[in-house]
Amino acid sequence: MDIPRIFNITESAHRIHNPFTPEKFATLGAALRMTPGTRILDLASGSGEMLCTWARDYGITGTGIDMSQLFNQQAQQRAQELKVADRVTFIHGDAAGYVADEKCGVAACVGATWIGGGVAGTLELLNQSLVPGGILLIGEPYWRKEPETEAVAQHCFASSVSDFLTLPGLVASFGELGYDMVEMVLADREGWDRYEAAKWLTMRRWLEANPGDELAVEIRETLNTAPVRHVTWVREYLGWGVFALMAR
C-alpha cells in the first residue's frame, strides 16, 4: 500500500505537504484554543508536522494515518526528533474509511478530501471519530480568482473550473452542510512558493542521481514546465486554507 511513486519522489524533502508554512500551522494551533491532552485524529497526515509540532507546543495527543510509507516513516522520525513520540502515533494505512477507536476533540483532513469523495463525504467520515462539540478541520483549495477558461483551471491542478469553489462559495457551502465555521487560516503566496518550489530542487537532485530510472523522463518534463506554470497560473488563481467547523 502506497501513494504513486512520483509523489514520494517530488515531495520527499517536504515536512508539510500543502501550501502551509510552519508559522501558519502555529497560528492555526493557537487559534483553536486546545487544552493539553486534546486528542486529534489526522487523516492523510503526511510527514506528521502538524501533530508533532502541536504535541510539542500545545500538549495535544494524536494519531495520524497516511498511505505513504515514506511519509509515515518521516513522521515517526519527526516525533522522535521533537521528543513527542509518547504522545503521537503514526499508522501506515488508508485514511479513507478510517474511524478512531477513541473519540477525538479534533478530527482533521488537511488537504486530502478525496478520501471521502469531497468535502461533504470527508466531513461525514471525520464526524464518526469526533466527540460531541468537537472541531473538524478541513484543508481545501479554492479559487482566489476564478479561471476564465477550462484550460486555465487545468494549469492549476484541476480538471475543470467546477472542481473548486471561490472562497465565498466554499465558506457558504459549509453552512449549507450544517456547520458553523469557527476559525480559518489561509495560505498565502509565500506558502505556495515553499510548497511548489521545494519540489524543483528535489526533482533536480533526484534526476542527477537517477538518470536511468523509469520515471526520469516524466520528472524531467515536470521540472521543465512546473516553475513557469506556478508563477503564471497557480500563484494567481489558486488559494488554499484550513477551515475549522462545528456542527450546528
XYZ file of N, CA and C in Angstrom:
744
model
N 0.848 -1.195 0.000
C 0.000 0.000 0.000
C 0.882 1.242 0.000
N 0.671 2.101 -0.986
C 1.465 3.324 -1.045
C 0.792 4.290 -2.010
N 1.214 5.549 -1.960
C 0.771 6.543 -2.917
C 1.602 6.397 -4.188
N 1.189 7.014 -5.311
C 2.011 6.942 -6.522
C 3.446 7.378 -6.248
N 4.382 6.664 -6.819
C 5.794 6.865 -6.506
C 6.269 8.288 -6.802
N 5.701 8.911 -7.815
C 6.173 10.243 -8.191
C 6.012 11.240 -7.045
N 4.963 11.076 -6.218
C 4.780 11.996 -5.086
C 5.790 11.705 -3.985
N 6.119 10.434 -3.797
C 7.168 10.101 -2.828
C 8.520 10.659 -3.248
N 8.699 10.855 -4.551
C 9.944 11.446 -5.040
C 9.897 12.960 -4.921
N 8.888 13.584 -5.522
C 8.888 15.052 -5.617
C 8.699 15.733 -4.272
N 8.039 15.059 -3.311
C 7.809 15.675 -2.001
C 8.606 15.002 -0.889
N 9.670 14.308 -1.266
C 10.446 13.569 -0.270
C 11.158 14.483 0.728
N 11.421 15.733 0.349
C 12.097 16.667 1.253
C 11.124 17.589 1.984
N 9.829 17.405 1.755
C 8.826 18.258 2.394
C 8.535 17.788 3.820
N 8.409 18.719 4.716
C 7.816 18.415 6.014
C 6.316 18.667 5.992
N 5.888 19.597 5.154
C 4.479 19.963 5.055
C 4.067 19.753 3.603
N 3.053 18.928 3.386
C 2.673 18.538 2.029
C 1.460 19.333 1.532
N 1.467 20.600 1.790
C 0.445 21.516 1.300
C 1.026 22.927 1.379
N 0.296 23.963 0.963
C 0.890 25.298 0.883
C 1.016 26.046 2.210
N 0.906 25.372 3.333
C 1.093 25.998 4.641
C 2.575 26.076 4.982
N 2.920 27.060 5.789
C 4.254 27.189 6.368
C 4.176 26.783 7.842
N 5.312 26.544 8.500
C 5.276 26.268 9.944
C 4.570 27.363 10.728
N 4.753 28.604 10.302
C 4.108 29.717 11.009
C 2.592 29.644 10.900
N 2.087 29.197 9.751
C 0.639 29.071 9.571
C 0.078 27.969 10.473
N 0.792 26.854 10.587
C 0.324 25.794 11.474
C 0.353 26.243 12.934
N 1.357 27.034 13.298
C 1.397 27.564 14.663
C 0.229 28.509 14.911
N -0.078 29.347 13.931
C -1.226 30.248 14.061
C -2.518 29.464 14.221
N -2.686 28.427 13.399
C -3.894 27.611 13.490
C -3.982 26.914 14.835
N -2.891 26.335 15.300
C -2.910 25.653 16.587
C -3.307 26.581 17.722
N -2.759 27.802 17.727
C -3.121 28.770 18.768
C -4.576 29.192 18.646
N -5.059 29.348 17.414
C -6.432 29.809 17.201
C -7.465 28.807 17.698
N -7.121 27.523 17.720
C -8.086 26.504 18.124
C -8.260 26.414 19.640
N -7.390 27.066 20.405
C -7.507 27.127 21.874
C -7.555 25.735 22.502
N -6.729 24.860 22.002
C -6.719 23.496 22.518
C -6.079 23.448 23.897
N -6.604 22.600 24.749
C -6.023 22.384 26.066
C -5.096 21.176 26.012
N -4.095 21.119 26.882
C -3.209 19.948 26.898
C -4.010 18.656 27.058
N -3.616 17.655 26.291
C -4.324 16.382 26.324
C -5.416 16.256 25.291
N -5.735 17.336 24.579
C -6.715 17.243 23.494
C -6.277 16.155 22.504
N -7.195 15.264 22.174
C -6.891 14.170 21.259
C -7.258 14.577 19.832
N -6.342 14.343 18.886
C -6.542 14.719 17.489
C -6.380 13.495 16.597
N -7.274 13.364 15.644
C -7.124 12.396 14.562
C -6.808 13.169 13.298
N -5.742 12.778 12.608
C -5.335 13.460 11.377
C -5.309 12.442 10.242
N -6.296 12.511 9.358
C -6.374 11.598 8.218
C -5.569 12.155 7.051
N -4.729 11.311 6.460
C -3.762 11.721 5.437
C -2.782 12.712 6.050
N -2.066 12.229 7.057
C -1.249 13.081 7.917
C 0.116 13.425 7.345
N 0.474 12.860 6.174
C 1.738 13.221 5.557
C 2.920 12.892 6.444
N 3.850 13.827 6.557
C 5.056 13.625 7.354
C 4.889 14.068 8.801
N 3.640 14.291 9.210
C 3.318 14.445 10.622
C 3.642 15.773 11.267
N 3.930 16.794 10.463
C 4.375 18.056 11.051
C 3.320 18.689 11.942
N 2.058 18.653 11.538
C 1.005 19.276 12.350
C 0.907 18.620 13.712
N 0.773 17.302 13.750
C 0.627 16.621 15.028
C 1.876 16.763 15.890
N 3.040 16.622 15.287
C 4.271 16.670 16.076
C 4.511 18.045 16.690
N 4.350 19.095 15.900
C 4.600 20.437 16.452
C 3.512 20.841 17.434
N 2.278 20.423 17.206
C 1.220 20.743 18.172
C 1.388 19.955 19.461
N 1.900 18.741 19.380
C 2.193 17.989 20.598
C 3.273 18.705 21.406
N 4.287 19.204 20.713
C 5.359 19.954 21.383
C 4.860 21.274 21.959
N 4.077 22.017 21.177
C 3.722 23.390 21.553
C 2.474 23.494 22.404
N 1.508 22.578 22.218
C 0.213 22.707 22.886
C -0.160 21.503 23.738
N 0.704 20.483 23.764
C 0.461 19.342 24.634
C -0.646 18.411 24.186
N -0.968 18.409 22.893
C -2.021 17.509 22.401
C -1.489 16.085 22.285
N -2.405 15.136 22.172
C -2.049 13.779 21.775
C -2.750 13.489 20.459
N -2.258 12.512 19.703
C -2.928 12.304 18.428
C -2.454 11.094 17.674
N -3.220 10.797 16.622
C -2.931 9.698 15.714
C -3.023 10.203 14.288
N -2.033 9.861 13.483
C -2.052 10.204 12.069
C -2.071 8.948 11.226
N -2.817 8.989 10.127
C -2.934 7.874 9.194
C -2.500 8.365 7.818
N -1.565 7.655 7.186
C -1.169 8.041 5.832
C -0.759 6.815 5.037
N -1.069 6.840 3.732
C -0.812 5.703 2.864
C 0.643 5.643 2.400
N 1.375 6.758 2.480
C 2.763 6.779 2.032
C 3.674 6.151 3.089
N 4.375 5.112 2.703
C 5.332 4.508 3.628
C 6.429 5.505 3.986
N 6.921 6.239 2.987
C 7.984 7.205 3.237
C 7.523 8.291 4.197
N 6.386 8.902 3.923
C 5.920 9.997 4.773
C 5.654 9.510 6.199
N 5.112 8.305 6.323
C 4.839 7.767 7.650
C 6.144 7.566 8.431
N 7.178 7.077 7.757
C 8.479 6.935 8.403
C 9.042 8.296 8.817
N 8.871 9.288 7.947
C 9.348 10.632 8.271
C 8.594 11.199 9.474
N 7.296 10.915 9.571
C 6.508 11.379 10.702
C 7.007 10.764 12.007
N 7.297 9.493 11.983
C 7.806 8.837 13.179
C 9.166 9.404 13.576
N 10.006 9.689 12.585
C 11.302 10.295 12.875
C 11.147 11.699 13.452
N 10.166 12.444 12.918
C 9.930 13.807 13.423
C 9.442 13.762 14.869
N 8.607 12.799 15.186
C 8.129 12.656 16.563
C 9.290 12.377 17.508
N 10.220 11.542 17.082
C 11.401 11.269 17.897
C 12.250 12.530 18.046
N 12.420 13.240 16.941
C 13.255 14.450 16.946
C 12.708 15.497 17.909
N 11.390 15.659 17.941
C 10.765 16.665 18.803
C 10.423 16.115 20.188
N 10.780 14.842 20.421
C 10.568 14.209 21.734
C 9.081 14.160 22.113
N 8.249 13.813 21.117
C 6.809 13.690 21.376
C 6.287 12.313 20.960
N 7.193 11.353 20.792
C 6.775 10.028 20.325
C 5.873 9.315 21.323
N 5.874 9.761 22.579
C 4.967 9.178 23.571
C 3.568 9.772 23.494
N 3.389 10.802 22.654
C 2.095 11.483 22.577
C 1.415 11.369 21.219
N 2.190 11.068 20.183
C 1.601 10.948 18.854
C 1.996 9.608 18.233
N 1.053 9.028 17.490
C 1.246 7.741 16.839
C 0.943 7.888 15.358
N 1.755 7.283 14.517
C 1.532 7.347 13.074
C 1.371 5.937 12.526
N 0.309 5.749 11.756
C -0.067 4.445 11.225
C 0.025 4.484 9.712
N 0.718 3.517 9.142
C 0.741 3.374 7.687
C -0.530 2.654 7.275
N -1.418 3.375 6.579
C -2.674 2.775 6.176
C -3.487 3.728 5.330
N -4.626 3.237 4.888
C -5.535 4.014 4.045
C -6.453 4.832 4.940
N -6.372 6.161 4.819
C -7.211 7.028 5.644
C -8.677 6.981 5.238
N -8.956 6.580 4.003
C -10.346 6.507 3.544
C -11.087 5.451 4.365
N -12.129 5.891 5.058
C -12.918 4.970 5.864
C -12.396 4.753 7.266
N -11.282 5.389 7.628
C -10.712 5.157 8.961
C -11.528 5.882 10.029
N -11.877 5.142 11.085
C -12.604 5.697 12.230
C -11.815 5.357 13.483
N -11.584 6.343 14.335
C -10.789 6.145 15.543
C -11.525 5.275 16.553
N -10.772 4.469 17.286
C -11.359 3.651 18.346
C -11.847 4.516 19.496
N -11.141 5.616 19.733
C -11.497 6.543 20.810
C -11.843 7.896 20.201
N -12.973 8.451 20.591
C -13.422 9.718 20.014
C -12.416 10.830 20.309
N -12.334 11.793 19.384
C -11.332 12.850 19.439
C -11.975 14.224 19.589
N -11.217 15.138 20.180
C -11.687 16.513 20.284
C -11.543 17.281 18.995
N -10.583 16.873 18.159
C -10.357 17.477 16.840
C -10.158 16.340 15.854
N -10.886 16.378 14.738
C -10.716 15.410 13.653
C -10.399 16.195 12.386
N -9.294 15.846 11.730
C -8.759 16.677 10.655
C -8.492 15.880 9.390
N -8.709 16.544 8.277
C -8.220 16.078 6.977
C -7.737 17.334 6.255
N -6.454 17.564 6.300
C -5.891 18.833 5.862
C -5.288 18.671 4.466
N -6.162 18.778 3.454
C -5.685 18.780 2.086
C -5.854 17.481 1.342
N -6.755 16.609 1.789
C -6.919 15.322 1.102
C -8.368 14.874 1.121
N -9.282 15.786 0.806
C -10.700 15.442 0.929
C -11.164 14.436 -0.113
N -10.277 14.042 -1.035
C -10.640 12.955 -1.944
C -10.856 11.643 -1.182
N -10.339 11.527 0.052
C -10.522 10.273 0.792
C -11.993 10.015 1.096
N -12.791 11.082 1.120
C -14.224 10.933 1.354
C -15.059 11.295 0.148
N -14.427 11.412 -1.018
C -15.147 11.783 -2.222
C -15.500 13.248 -2.291
N -14.818 14.092 -1.528
C -15.094 15.519 -1.498
C -15.298 16.002 -0.079
N -15.603 17.295 0.058
C -15.732 17.900 1.385
C -16.852 17.254 2.196
N -18.025 17.104 1.599
C -19.172 16.579 2.343
C -18.899 15.174 2.866
N -18.378 14.308 2.012
C -18.107 12.943 2.429
C -17.000 12.863 3.461
N -16.004 13.729 3.342
C -14.912 13.726 4.310
C -15.382 14.225 5.670
N -16.234 15.238 5.688
C -16.794 15.695 6.962
C -17.627 14.588 7.616
N -18.384 13.875 6.818
C -19.176 12.766 7.351
C -18.271 11.700 7.970
N -17.167 11.396 7.291
C -16.217 10.424 7.819
C -15.583 10.920 9.115
N -15.120 12.151 9.138
C -14.472 12.701 10.327
C -15.417 12.725 11.523
N -16.675 13.010 11.271
C -17.655 13.091 12.361
C -17.765 11.789 13.137
N -17.461 10.681 12.487
C -17.565 9.392 13.169
C -16.504 9.220 14.255
N -15.465 10.051 14.221
C -14.394 9.970 15.221
C -14.410 11.144 16.187
N -15.442 11.981 16.138
C -15.454 13.242 16.879
C -16.356 13.174 18.107
N -15.885 13.747 19.214
C -16.741 13.869 20.394
C -17.804 14.928 20.120
N -18.953 14.878 20.793
C -19.948 15.943 20.643
C -19.326 17.296 20.986
N -19.566 18.280 20.136
C -18.995 19.606 20.357
C -17.551 19.740 19.926
N -17.005 18.706 19.274
C -15.626 18.763 18.799
C -15.487 19.594 17.535
N -14.259 19.761 17.113
C -13.931 20.610 15.964
C -13.424 19.752 14.816
N -13.935 20.038 13.628
C -13.467 19.420 12.386
C -12.538 20.388 11.669
N -11.441 19.887 11.140
C -10.528 20.699 10.338
C -10.488 20.152 8.917
N -10.751 21.040 7.973
C -10.716 20.683 6.556
C -9.742 21.623 5.853
N -8.772 21.051 5.150
C -7.896 21.843 4.292
C -8.348 21.670 2.855
N -8.565 22.781 2.165
C -9.209 22.681 0.847
C -8.751 23.823 -0.062
N -8.547 23.534 -1.365
C -8.267 24.607 -2.311
C -9.529 25.418 -2.616
N -9.323 26.615 -3.106
C -10.413 27.442 -3.609
C -9.837 28.368 -4.675
N -10.713 28.915 -5.477
C -10.257 29.859 -6.498
C -10.047 31.234 -5.879
N -8.819 31.668 -5.845
C -8.530 33.050 -5.463
C -9.094 33.999 -6.523
N -8.961 33.566 -7.762
C -9.509 34.267 -8.912
C -10.082 33.198 -9.825
N -11.361 33.301 -10.154
C -11.998 32.241 -10.933
C -11.427 32.196 -12.345
N -10.977 31.027 -12.802
C -10.378 30.934 -14.145
C -11.357 31.319 -15.244
N -10.840 31.965 -16.257
C -11.670 32.377 -17.383
C -11.996 31.211 -18.314
N -11.140 30.188 -18.315
C -11.329 29.052 -19.216
C -10.999 27.759 -18.493
N -11.446 26.655 -19.067
C -11.099 25.341 -18.517
C -9.596 25.098 -18.622
N -8.961 25.612 -19.657
C -7.522 25.423 -19.827
C -6.750 26.043 -18.665
N -7.178 27.223 -18.225
C -6.525 27.863 -17.082
C -6.689 27.003 -15.832
N -7.878 26.473 -15.621
C -8.120 25.608 -14.470
C -7.197 24.399 -14.484
N -6.971 23.838 -15.656
C -6.134 22.646 -15.758
C -4.672 22.946 -15.461
N -4.261 24.188 -15.642
C -2.916 24.596 -15.241
C -2.787 24.663 -13.717
N -3.916 24.633 -13.018
C -3.938 24.793 -11.560
C -4.349 23.511 -10.855
N -3.959 22.367 -11.394
C -4.209 21.057 -10.780
C -5.678 20.671 -10.754
N -6.504 21.310 -11.539
C -7.924 20.973 -11.626
C -8.212 20.378 -12.995
N -9.229 19.547 -13.067
C -9.667 19.049 -14.368
C -10.699 19.970 -14.985
N -11.340 20.796 -14.133
C -12.389 21.706 -14.584
C -12.515 22.856 -13.592
N -13.059 23.980 -14.047
C -13.321 25.105 -13.159
C -14.228 24.674 -12.007
N -15.131 23.762 -12.286
C -16.098 23.333 -11.275
C -15.485 22.485 -10.173
N -14.226 22.095 -10.293
C -13.588 21.285 -9.258
C -13.474 22.035 -7.937
N -13.277 23.346 -7.998
C -13.102 24.152 -6.800
C -14.130 25.276 -6.784
N -14.408 25.777 -5.577
C -15.276 26.930 -5.398
C -14.427 28.169 -5.142
N -15.039 29.341 -5.241
C -14.388 30.548 -4.736
C -14.398 30.488 -3.218
N -13.631 31.360 -2.576
C -13.625 31.368 -1.108
C -15.015 31.649 -0.535
N -15.753 32.655 -1.025
C -17.111 32.844 -0.510
C -18.000 31.630 -0.756
N -17.859 31.010 -1.924
C -18.665 29.833 -2.215
C -18.324 28.667 -1.306
N -17.036 28.468 -1.019
C -16.621 27.378 -0.138
C -17.134 27.601 1.277
N -16.958 28.809 1.778
C -17.439 29.103 3.141
C -18.954 28.940 3.219
N -19.682 29.403 2.228
C -21.141 29.238 2.216
C -21.531 27.769 2.200
N -20.732 26.950 1.516
C -21.065 25.530 1.427
C -20.997 24.842 2.785
N -20.126 25.310 3.660
C -20.060 24.709 4.995
C -21.379 24.908 5.740
N -21.946 26.106 5.638
C -23.235 26.358 6.257
C -24.338 25.516 5.655
N -24.287 25.344 4.344
C -25.298 24.526 3.672
C -25.221 23.066 4.114
N -24.037 22.633 4.534
C -23.863 21.265 5.020
C -24.178 21.121 6.506
N -24.498 22.245 7.163
C -24.916 22.186 8.564
C -23.824 22.480 9.575
N -22.799 23.265 9.170
C -21.681 23.561 10.061
C -21.497 25.060 10.239
N -21.071 25.449 11.427
C -20.570 26.789 11.669
C -19.068 26.789 11.412
N -18.587 27.748 10.652
C -17.146 27.923 10.539
C -16.698 28.792 11.698
N -15.826 28.266 12.548
C -15.447 28.964 13.771
C -14.027 29.512 13.725
N -13.247 29.132 12.731
C -11.901 29.684 12.530
C -11.467 29.360 11.109
N -10.492 30.093 10.627
C -9.846 29.744 9.364
C -8.467 30.375 9.338
N -7.545 29.691 8.687
C -6.216 30.239 8.412
C -5.927 29.940 6.945
N -5.631 30.985 6.195
C -5.450 30.840 4.750
C -3.975 30.871 4.373
N -3.604 30.025 3.429
C -2.259 30.067 2.867
C -2.068 31.375 2.102
N -0.821 31.771 1.942
C -0.510 32.943 1.121
C 0.435 32.514 -0.002
N 0.834 33.462 -0.817
C 1.672 33.111 -1.957
C 3.031 32.575 -1.515
N 3.540 33.049 -0.391
C 4.794 32.505 0.119
C 4.647 31.022 0.432
N 3.509 30.639 1.015
C 3.263 29.228 1.284
C 3.224 28.399 0.013
N 2.554 28.942 -1.012
C 2.533 28.236 -2.299
C 3.936 28.117 -2.868
N 4.748 29.167 -2.750
C 6.114 29.109 -3.263
C 6.913 28.015 -2.562
N 6.789 27.954 -1.243
C 7.560 26.950 -0.497
C 7.113 25.537 -0.872
N 5.816 25.341 -1.028
C 5.310 24.008 -1.363
C 5.736 23.585 -2.762
N 5.559 24.471 -3.739
C 5.857 24.112 -5.116
C 7.347 24.177 -5.423
N 8.004 25.257 -5.009
C 9.408 25.430 -5.387
C 10.308 24.390 -4.737
N 9.947 23.927 -3.555
C 10.762 22.897 -2.902
C 10.831 21.625 -3.741
N 9.810 21.369 -4.543
C 9.821 20.186 -5.407
C 10.890 20.296 -6.489
N 11.172 21.520 -6.937
C 12.056 21.687 -8.086
C 13.487 21.264 -7.763
N 13.981 21.684 -6.606
C 15.326 21.273 -6.221
C 15.369 19.769 -5.965
N 14.318 19.245 -5.331
C 14.258 17.802 -5.101
C 14.296 17.042 -6.409
N 13.515 17.486 -7.410
C 13.499 16.813 -8.701
C 14.852 16.893 -9.388
N 15.489 18.062 -9.325
C 16.789 18.221 -9.990
C 17.816 17.288 -9.359
N 17.884 17.253 -8.027
C 18.843 16.368 -7.358
C 18.529 14.906 -7.659
N 17.247 14.557 -7.698
C 16.859 13.179 -7.977
C 17.271 12.785 -9.395
N 17.057 13.673 -10.349
C 17.438 13.382 -11.731
C 18.947 13.178 -11.867
N 19.714 13.967 -11.151
C 21.162 13.800 -11.200
C 21.585 12.438 -10.662
N 20.857 11.958 -9.645
C 21.223 10.691 -9.008
C 20.600 9.479 -9.682
N 19.536 9.693 -10.481
C 18.790 8.568 -11.057
C 18.503 8.769 -12.543
N 19.510 9.013 -13.364
C 19.256 9.341 -14.777
C 18.594 8.225 -15.565
N 18.770 6.981 -15.146
C 18.193 5.880 -15.900
C 16.906 5.333 -15.335
N 16.344 5.989 -14.341
C 15.114 5.494 -13.712
C 13.938 5.592 -14.681
N 12.959 4.700 -14.518
C 11.802 4.686 -15.407
C 10.970 5.956 -15.316
N 11.087 6.698 -14.224
C 10.338 7.948 -14.077
C 11.148 9.179 -14.477
N 12.371 8.988 -14.926
C 13.234 10.133 -15.188
C 12.667 11.055 -16.270
N 12.105 10.493 -17.334
C 11.561 11.323 -18.407
C 10.388 12.151 -17.893
N 9.479 11.524 -17.137
C 8.323 12.253 -16.604
C 8.751 13.356 -15.646
N 9.698 13.065 -14.803
C 10.140 14.074 -13.839
C 10.897 15.189 -14.544
N 11.673 14.849 -15.584
C 12.349 15.885 -16.361
C 11.334 16.810 -17.022
N 10.292 16.250 -17.593
C 9.255 17.061 -18.229
C 8.540 17.940 -17.205
N 8.290 17.385 -16.026
C 7.636 18.164 -14.973
C 8.508 19.336 -14.553
N 9.790 19.079 -14.350
C 10.700 20.153 -13.950
C 10.820 21.216 -15.033
N 10.736 20.812 -16.294
C 10.814 21.784 -17.390
C 9.669 22.791 -17.344
N 8.487 22.341 -16.910
C 7.282 23.173 -17.021
C 6.771 23.732 -15.695
N 7.117 23.093 -14.583
C 6.492 23.460 -13.308
C 6.765 24.897 -12.865
N 7.984 25.416 -12.955
C 8.201 26.790 -12.490
C 7.366 27.826 -13.241
N 7.297 27.709 -14.557
C 6.513 28.672 -15.333
C 5.031 28.530 -15.009
N 4.556 27.300 -14.911
C 3.147 27.090 -14.561
C 2.831 27.729 -13.212
N 3.729 27.538 -12.257
C 3.471 28.074 -10.920
C 3.370 29.595 -10.930
N 4.357 30.261 -11.521
C 4.351 31.730 -11.451
C 3.307 32.345 -12.356
N 2.885 31.623 -13.392
C 1.895 32.157 -14.320
C 0.477 31.907 -13.841
N 0.209 30.709 -13.310
C -1.160 30.315 -13.035
C -1.452 30.071 -11.545
N -0.711 29.189 -10.919
C -1.057 28.761 -9.560
C -1.038 29.931 -8.588
N 0.013 30.730 -8.618
C 0.123 31.863 -7.694
C -1.025 32.858 -7.872
N -1.500 32.981 -9.092
C -2.522 33.980 -9.409
C -3.927 33.505 -9.105
N -4.203 32.236 -9.376
C -5.587 31.772 -9.365
C -5.965 30.906 -8.168
N -5.011 30.195 -7.585
C -5.378 29.150 -6.627
C -5.065 29.563 -5.199
N -6.075 29.447 -4.339
C -5.907 29.653 -2.912
C -6.050 28.342 -2.168
N -5.765 28.381 -0.879
C -5.855 27.171 -0.046
C -5.969 27.612 1.404
N -6.732 26.874 2.160
C -6.868 27.235 3.570
C -7.297 26.044 4.405
N -7.181 26.216 5.711
C -7.695 25.244 6.675
C -8.851 25.909 7.406
N -9.995 25.198 7.456
C -11.231 25.748 7.985
C -11.674 24.894 9.167
N -11.946 25.552 10.289
C -12.406 24.865 11.500
C -13.924 24.949 11.571
N -14.559 23.799 11.700
C -16.018 23.713 11.636
C -16.565 23.003 12.865
N -17.773 23.398 13.253
C -18.512 22.721 14.316
C -19.938 22.506 13.846
N -20.458 21.318 14.110
C -21.835 21.004 13.684
C -22.818 21.912 14.394
N -23.823 22.362 13.674
C -24.873 23.217 14.262
C -25.833 22.391 15.111
